[in-house]
Coordinates of C-alpha atoms in Angstrom, one line a residue:
M1 CA -120.3 -41.9 191.2
I2 CA -124.0 -41.4 190.6
T3 CA -126.0 -44.4 189.3
I4 CA -129.1 -43.6 187.3
D5 CA -132.0 -46.1 187.4
Y6 CA -133.3 -45.7 183.8
E7 CA -135.9 -48.4 184.2
K8 CA -137.4 -46.7 187.2
I9 CA -137.5 -43.3 185.3
M10 CA -139.1 -44.9 182.2
K11 CA -141.7 -46.7 184.3
K12 CA -142.6 -43.4 186.0
I13 CA -143.0 -41.6 182.7
S14 CA -145.2 -44.4 181.3
D15 CA -147.4 -44.3 184.4
T16 CA -147.9 -40.5 184.0
T17 CA -151.1 -39.3 182.4
F18 CA -150.5 -36.2 180.3
Q19 CA -153.6 -33.9 180.4
Y20 CA -154.2 -31.6 177.4
N21 CA -156.4 -28.6 178.2
E22 CA -159.0 -29.5 175.7
G23 CA -162.8 -29.7 175.7
K24 CA -165.7 -29.5 173.3
V25 CA -168.5 -27.2 172.3
K26 CA -171.6 -27.8 174.3
K27 CA -174.0 -25.2 172.8
V28 CA -174.2 -21.9 171.0
I29 CA -176.5 -19.2 172.3
G30 CA -176.7 -15.9 170.4
L31 CA -173.1 -14.5 170.3
T32 CA -171.7 -16.9 172.9
I33 CA -170.3 -20.4 172.9
E34 CA -170.6 -22.7 175.9
V35 CA -167.7 -25.1 176.2
E36 CA -167.2 -28.1 178.6
G37 CA -164.0 -29.8 179.7
V38 CA -161.7 -26.8 179.4
S39 CA -160.0 -24.9 182.2
A40 CA -159.2 -21.3 181.3
S41 CA -159.3 -17.8 182.7
V42 CA -161.1 -14.6 181.6
G43 CA -159.3 -12.9 178.7
E44 CA -157.5 -16.1 177.6
V45 CA -157.6 -17.1 173.9
C46 CA -159.1 -20.5 172.9
L47 CA -159.1 -22.2 169.5
I48 CA -162.2 -23.9 168.2
Y49 CA -161.8 -26.3 165.3
N50 CA -165.0 -26.1 163.3
T51 CA -166.6 -28.8 161.1
Q52 CA -164.3 -27.9 158.2
G53 CA -161.2 -28.1 160.5
K54 CA -160.7 -24.4 160.4
E55 CA -159.3 -22.6 163.5
I56 CA -161.6 -20.0 165.0
H57 CA -160.0 -17.8 167.7
C58 CA -162.3 -17.0 170.7
E59 CA -161.8 -15.3 174.0
V60 CA -163.1 -16.4 177.4
V61 CA -165.6 -13.8 178.6
G62 CA -167.3 -15.6 181.5
F63 CA -168.3 -18.9 183.2
K64 CA -171.5 -20.9 183.8
S65 CA -171.1 -23.6 186.5
D66 CA -168.1 -25.7 185.3
D67 CA -168.4 -24.5 181.7
I68 CA -166.6 -21.6 180.1
I69 CA -168.3 -19.0 177.9
L70 CA -166.5 -17.9 174.8
M71 CA -167.1 -15.2 172.2
P72 CA -165.7 -15.6 168.7
L73 CA -163.1 -13.3 167.2
G74 CA -164.5 -14.4 163.8
E75 CA -167.6 -16.0 162.4
L76 CA -169.7 -18.7 164.1
V77 CA -170.3 -20.5 160.8
G78 CA -169.2 -24.1 161.0
I79 CA -169.3 -24.5 164.8
A80 CA -171.4 -27.4 166.0
P81 CA -171.8 -29.4 169.2
G82 CA -168.8 -31.5 169.9
C83 CA -166.3 -29.3 168.0
R84 CA -162.8 -29.6 169.6
V85 CA -161.7 -26.6 171.8
V86 CA -158.1 -26.0 172.9
A87 CA -157.1 -23.4 175.5
T88 CA -153.9 -21.6 174.5
G89 CA -153.1 -20.3 178.0
I90 CA -152.2 -16.8 176.6
P91 CA -154.1 -13.5 176.3
L92 CA -154.5 -11.6 173.0
S93 CA -151.3 -9.7 171.9
V94 CA -150.4 -7.6 168.9
N95 CA -147.1 -7.6 166.9
C96 CA -145.6 -4.1 167.1
S97 CA -142.8 -2.7 165.1
Y98 CA -141.9 0.2 162.7
D99 CA -143.0 -2.1 159.8
L100 CA -146.6 -1.2 160.8
L101 CA -146.2 2.4 159.5
G102 CA -148.3 3.0 156.5
K103 CA -150.3 -0.2 157.1
I104 CA -154.0 -0.8 157.5
I105 CA -154.7 -3.6 160.0
D106 CA -157.8 -5.3 161.4
G107 CA -159.0 -5.2 165.0
L108 CA -156.7 -8.1 165.9
G109 CA -153.5 -6.5 164.3
R110 CA -153.6 -8.5 161.0
P111 CA -152.8 -6.6 157.7
L112 CA -156.0 -6.2 155.7
D113 CA -154.0 -6.5 152.4
K114 CA -152.9 -10.0 153.6
S115 CA -149.2 -9.0 153.5
S116 CA -146.9 -10.3 156.2
I117 CA -145.3 -8.1 158.9
P118 CA -141.9 -9.2 160.2
Q119 CA -142.0 -10.4 163.8
G120 CA -141.5 -7.5 166.2
E121 CA -142.3 -7.1 169.9
M122 CA -145.6 -8.6 171.2
Y123 CA -147.6 -6.2 173.2
P124 CA -150.6 -7.5 175.3
L125 CA -153.9 -5.8 174.5
D126 CA -154.9 -5.6 178.1
T127 CA -152.4 -3.7 180.3
N128 CA -152.4 -1.3 183.1
P129 CA -152.1 2.5 182.6
P130 CA -148.8 4.2 183.5
D131 CA -148.2 4.7 187.2
P132 CA -149.9 8.0 188.1
L133 CA -146.9 9.1 190.2
K134 CA -144.5 8.4 187.3
R135 CA -146.4 10.3 184.6
R136 CA -144.6 13.4 183.5
R137 CA -146.6 16.6 183.8
I138 CA -148.0 18.2 180.6
K139 CA -146.0 21.3 179.9
E140 CA -145.5 21.4 176.1
I141 CA -148.0 22.6 173.5
L142 CA -148.9 20.2 170.7
P143 CA -149.7 22.2 167.6
T144 CA -152.6 20.6 165.7
G145 CA -152.6 22.8 162.6
V146 CA -156.3 23.7 163.2
R147 CA -156.6 27.4 164.0
A148 CA -159.7 27.1 166.2
I149 CA -158.0 24.4 168.3
D150 CA -154.6 26.1 168.5
G151 CA -156.0 29.5 169.3
F152 CA -159.0 28.8 171.6
L153 CA -158.5 25.2 172.8
T154 CA -154.8 24.8 172.9
C155 CA -153.8 21.1 173.4
G156 CA -150.8 19.9 175.4
E157 CA -148.5 17.0 174.5
G158 CA -150.0 14.0 176.3
Q159 CA -153.5 15.5 176.7
R160 CA -156.7 13.5 176.1
V161 CA -159.5 15.3 174.2
G162 CA -163.0 14.3 173.2
I163 CA -164.6 15.5 170.0
F164 CA -168.3 15.5 170.5
A165 CA -170.8 15.7 167.5
G166 CA -173.8 14.2 165.9
S167 CA -173.6 12.3 162.7
G168 CA -172.4 14.0 159.5
V169 CA -171.0 17.2 161.2
G170 CA -167.4 16.7 160.3
K171 CA -165.6 14.5 162.9
S172 CA -163.7 12.4 160.5
T173 CA -162.6 15.4 158.4
L174 CA -161.3 17.2 161.5
L175 CA -159.4 14.0 162.5
G176 CA -157.8 13.9 159.0
M177 CA -156.7 17.6 159.3
I178 CA -155.1 16.9 162.7
A179 CA -153.4 13.7 161.4
R180 CA -151.9 15.6 158.5
E181 CA -150.8 18.8 160.2
A182 CA -150.2 18.0 163.9
Q183 CA -146.5 18.0 165.0
A184 CA -146.2 14.4 166.2
D185 CA -143.9 11.5 165.2
I186 CA -146.6 8.8 164.6
N187 CA -150.4 8.6 164.3
V188 CA -152.3 5.6 165.4
I189 CA -155.9 5.8 164.1
A190 CA -158.6 3.4 165.2
L191 CA -161.8 3.3 163.1
I192 CA -164.2 1.4 165.3
G193 CA -167.6 0.4 164.0
E194 CA -167.3 2.5 160.9
R195 CA -169.3 1.8 157.7
G196 CA -167.2 -0.2 155.3
R197 CA -167.4 2.4 152.5
E198 CA -166.1 5.2 154.8
V199 CA -162.8 3.5 155.5
L200 CA -161.2 4.1 152.1
D201 CA -162.9 7.5 152.0
F202 CA -161.1 8.5 155.2
I203 CA -157.8 7.1 154.2
E204 CA -157.7 8.6 150.7
K205 CA -159.7 11.8 151.2
D206 CA -159.3 12.9 154.8
L207 CA -155.9 11.3 155.7
G208 CA -154.2 11.5 152.3
E209 CA -150.8 10.2 151.2
E210 CA -149.0 12.7 153.4
G211 CA -150.8 11.6 156.6
M212 CA -150.7 7.9 155.8
K213 CA -146.8 7.8 155.6
R214 CA -146.6 8.3 159.4
S215 CA -149.8 6.6 160.3
I216 CA -151.1 3.1 161.3
V217 CA -154.8 2.6 160.7
V218 CA -156.7 0.0 162.8
C219 CA -160.0 -0.8 161.2
A220 CA -162.9 -2.8 162.7
T221 CA -166.0 -2.1 160.6
S222 CA -169.6 -2.3 161.9
D223 CA -170.1 -5.8 160.3
Q224 CA -167.3 -7.3 162.4
P225 CA -168.2 -9.3 165.6
A226 CA -168.7 -7.2 168.7
L227 CA -165.5 -8.6 170.3
V228 CA -163.4 -7.7 167.3
R229 CA -164.7 -4.1 167.4
L230 CA -164.0 -4.0 171.1
K231 CA -160.5 -5.4 170.6
G232 CA -159.8 -2.9 167.8
A233 CA -159.7 -0.1 170.3
F234 CA -157.3 -2.0 172.6
T235 CA -155.1 -3.0 169.6
A236 CA -154.7 0.6 168.6
T237 CA -153.9 1.6 172.2
A238 CA -151.3 -1.2 172.6
I239 CA -149.6 -0.1 169.3
A240 CA -149.6 3.6 170.6
E241 CA -148.1 2.4 173.9
Y242 CA -145.3 0.5 172.0
F243 CA -144.2 3.7 170.2
R244 CA -144.6 5.8 173.4
D245 CA -142.2 3.3 175.1
Q246 CA -139.7 4.0 172.2
G247 CA -139.8 7.7 173.3
K248 CA -141.9 8.9 170.5
K249 CA -144.5 11.6 170.4
V250 CA -147.7 9.7 169.4
I251 CA -151.2 10.8 168.5
L252 CA -153.9 8.3 169.1
M253 CA -157.2 8.9 167.3
M254 CA -160.3 6.8 167.9
D255 CA -163.5 7.1 165.9
S256 CA -165.7 6.5 167.8
V257 CA -165.9 5.7 171.5
T258 CA -169.6 5.4 171.2
R259 CA -169.4 2.4 168.9
F260 CA -166.7 0.9 171.3
A261 CA -169.3 1.3 174.1
M262 CA -172.0 -0.3 171.9
A263 CA -169.7 -3.3 171.3
Q264 CA -169.1 -3.7 175.0
R265 CA -172.8 -3.5 175.6
E266 CA -173.4 -6.4 173.2
V267 CA -170.7 -8.4 174.9
G268 CA -172.1 -7.6 178.4
L269 CA -175.7 -8.4 177.5
A270 CA -174.6 -11.7 175.8
V271 CA -173.0 -13.0 179.0
G272 CA -175.9 -12.0 181.1
E273 CA -175.1 -8.5 182.5
P274 CA -178.2 -6.5 183.5
P275 CA -178.8 -3.3 181.4
A276 CA -178.4 -0.1 183.3
T277 CA -178.4 3.4 181.9
K278 CA -180.2 3.6 178.5
G279 CA -179.5 -0.1 178.0
Y280 CA -175.7 0.2 178.6
T281 CA -174.4 -2.4 181.0
P282 CA -172.3 -1.5 184.1
S283 CA -169.1 -3.0 182.4
V284 CA -169.3 -0.3 179.7
F285 CA -168.7 2.5 182.3
A286 CA -166.0 0.5 183.9
M287 CA -164.3 -0.2 180.5
L288 CA -164.2 3.5 179.4
P289 CA -161.6 4.8 182.0
K290 CA -159.7 1.5 181.7
L291 CA -159.2 2.3 178.0
M292 CA -158.7 6.1 178.1
E293 CA -156.3 6.2 181.1
R294 CA -153.8 4.2 179.1
S295 CA -153.1 7.2 176.9
G296 CA -151.2 10.3 178.1
M297 CA -147.7 10.9 179.4
S298 CA -145.3 8.3 180.6
E299 CA -141.6 8.3 181.7
K300 CA -140.4 7.9 178.1
G301 CA -142.8 9.3 175.6
S302 CA -146.4 10.6 175.1
I303 CA -149.7 9.7 173.6
T304 CA -151.9 12.6 172.8
A305 CA -155.4 11.2 172.3
F306 CA -158.4 12.4 170.4
Y307 CA -161.6 10.4 171.0
T308 CA -164.7 11.1 169.0
V309 CA -168.1 10.7 170.6
L310 CA -171.1 10.2 168.4
V311 CA -173.9 11.9 170.4
D312 CA -177.4 10.4 170.1
G313 CA -179.8 12.9 168.6
D314 CA -177.4 15.8 169.2
D315 CA -177.9 15.2 173.0
F316 CA -174.5 16.2 174.5
N317 CA -175.7 14.9 178.0
E318 CA -176.4 11.3 177.0
P319 CA -174.7 8.6 179.1
I320 CA -171.6 7.9 177.1
A321 CA -170.9 11.6 176.3
D322 CA -171.4 12.4 180.0
A323 CA -169.1 9.6 181.1
V324 CA -166.3 10.4 178.6
R325 CA -166.4 14.2 179.4
G326 CA -165.7 13.3 183.0
I327 CA -162.6 11.2 182.1
L328 CA -160.9 13.4 179.5
D329 CA -158.8 16.6 179.8
G330 CA -161.0 18.7 177.5
H331 CA -163.8 18.5 174.9
I332 CA -164.4 19.9 171.5
V333 CA -168.0 20.3 170.5
L334 CA -169.0 20.3 166.8
S335 CA -172.2 22.2 166.1
R336 CA -174.8 21.2 163.5
A337 CA -176.0 24.8 163.3
L338 CA -172.5 26.0 162.4
A339 CA -172.1 23.2 159.8
A340 CA -175.4 24.3 158.2
Q341 CA -173.9 27.8 157.8
N342 CA -170.9 26.3 155.9
H343 CA -168.7 27.2 158.9
F344 CA -165.9 24.6 158.9
P345 CA -164.5 23.2 161.1
A346 CA -167.9 23.5 162.9
I347 CA -166.2 23.9 166.3
D348 CA -168.5 25.7 168.9
V349 CA -165.7 27.3 170.9
L350 CA -168.2 28.6 173.5
S351 CA -169.2 25.1 174.4
S352 CA -165.7 23.6 174.1
I353 CA -162.8 23.7 176.6
S354 CA -159.2 22.6 177.0
R355 CA -158.6 22.0 180.7
L356 CA -154.8 22.5 180.2
M357 CA -154.8 25.6 178.1
S358 CA -154.5 27.9 181.2
E359 CA -151.3 26.0 182.2
I360 CA -149.5 25.8 178.9
A361 CA -150.4 28.9 176.8
E362 CA -148.6 32.2 177.3
E363 CA -150.4 35.1 179.0
E364 CA -151.0 37.3 175.9
H365 CA -152.4 34.4 174.0
K366 CA -154.8 33.5 176.8
K367 CA -156.0 37.2 177.1
S368 CA -156.7 37.4 173.3
A369 CA -158.6 34.1 173.3
S370 CA -160.6 35.1 176.4
L371 CA -161.5 38.5 174.8
A372 CA -162.5 36.8 171.6
R373 CA -164.7 34.3 173.5
D374 CA -166.3 37.1 175.4
L375 CA -167.2 39.0 172.2
L376 CA -168.6 35.8 170.6
A377 CA -170.8 35.2 173.6
T378 CA -172.0 38.9 173.6
Y379 CA -172.8 38.7 169.9
K380 CA -174.7 35.4 170.3
N381 CA -176.8 36.8 173.2
S382 CA -177.7 39.9 171.2
E383 CA -177.9 38.3 167.8
D384 CA -181.7 38.4 167.5
L385 CA -181.8 42.1 168.3
I386 CA -179.1 42.8 165.8
N387 CA -180.7 40.8 163.0
I388 CA -184.1 42.4 163.2
G389 CA -182.5 45.9 163.4
A390 CA -183.8 46.6 167.0
Y391 CA -180.3 47.3 168.3
V392 CA -179.2 51.0 168.0
S393 CA -175.5 51.5 167.5
G394 CA -173.8 53.2 170.5
S395 CA -176.3 51.9 173.0
N396 CA -173.8 49.4 174.5
K397 CA -170.0 49.6 173.9
K398 CA -169.5 45.8 174.4
I399 CA -172.2 44.9 171.8
D400 CA -170.7 47.5 169.4
M401 CA -167.3 45.9 169.9
A402 CA -168.7 42.4 169.4
I403 CA -170.4 43.5 166.1
F404 CA -167.2 45.1 164.9
H405 CA -165.0 42.0 165.6
N406 CA -167.5 39.3 164.9
E407 CA -166.6 38.7 161.2
K408 CA -162.9 38.8 161.9
I409 CA -163.2 36.2 164.7
N410 CA -165.3 33.9 162.5
L411 CA -162.9 34.2 159.6
F412 CA -160.1 33.2 162.0
L413 CA -162.2 30.2 163.1
K414 CA -163.0 29.0 159.6
Q415 CA -160.4 26.9 157.8
Q416 CA -160.3 25.0 154.5
V417 CA -159.7 21.3 154.7
K418 CA -156.4 21.4 152.9
E419 CA -155.4 24.8 154.3
K420 CA -152.2 24.8 156.4
S421 CA -151.9 27.0 159.4
A422 CA -148.6 27.2 161.5
F423 CA -149.2 27.5 165.2
E424 CA -147.1 30.7 165.5
D425 CA -149.0 32.3 162.7
S426 CA -152.3 31.4 164.2
I427 CA -151.5 32.9 167.6
D428 CA -149.9 36.0 166.1
N429 CA -153.1 36.6 164.0
L430 CA -155.3 36.1 167.1
K431 CA -153.2 38.7 169.1
K432 CA -153.2 41.2 166.2
M433 CA -157.0 41.0 165.9
F434 CA -157.5 43.4 168.9
K435 CA -154.5 45.7 168.4

């Protein structure tokens, strides 16, 4: 028979000092909060109780001697020296379930209409991309419903594509067309750093009721703290990963990667990183592949991703555009010159490319698209001569052919915002153009 010495156990309990992982605010510098007395790791969530007793969620972003540096996932208002800080011991996660469909949530996964979402599966915001050796190869075409893309820049299921454009050239409208017409099960749309008034415009005008039914919109507007804008991109990616793990065909759209990079630059500069290329910190260029490699194919489902890049001053070789182009599987360039000619969508097919089209499109389709590109390039090179009447018909057979087909090709490339175009019809029309 075992005898238990309760007095000895109780004495041991009473002599034990329980340590709570708590500390207090030491000082606030710019966007950062310095805290003493707390032990936490980078990426961990901490709670600050401000002078009104309100909880403010923060994330550990760095260290300074024995102190930790936090950045708020909310406002700094009400935080003062001595405010209580509690480490939670867990990283940020988002509640994922089918109840999210049709919802608009903030950068941390909370519904903007203050409604409640039943508890689903918690997915961490920071995870590793799928194992490269376990990714399925891209073999299936993903019809987007946009003739210029389907015909000349055919996308594969699981492909990652960049949409590069200056401001006001039609990126959001093009995303809305793809969201409505693309043959996918679920859309996850991240609006990162958007102007507040543009959010409802995009949802009602560009996405529409039809697109919203199978979409989840993650919204982190430009007035939100840098960390919330940053986490908005990871929240959308985590939600897309959840549905991919359910075996779904997911489209992830992010508008825009440039503002995501700007948010990371703010965070980097706040914690003391040195500015590198055009003021962007080294962590920005480390963060981009970490975010974008998470989309694509997995063993179960797929995430086909469209990332918009807002190019500074229409410079398509600026640092973020250059870095993104090297990561993704293709790029779609929107031209301000075409937009000025009322050519919508303003896709410059000569400057755009899909790196997977040669592997997934059929031979006749590729030949027709290649011939059309060749004729567009020929017409563009000879356009000045043609416009001033210096070119004499019959002087060059290729130029004659380019002049004959130019209007037909441009009519094919133009498409009204609400105009539907089935993939098979688009490819048949492209093939018939040269018969």
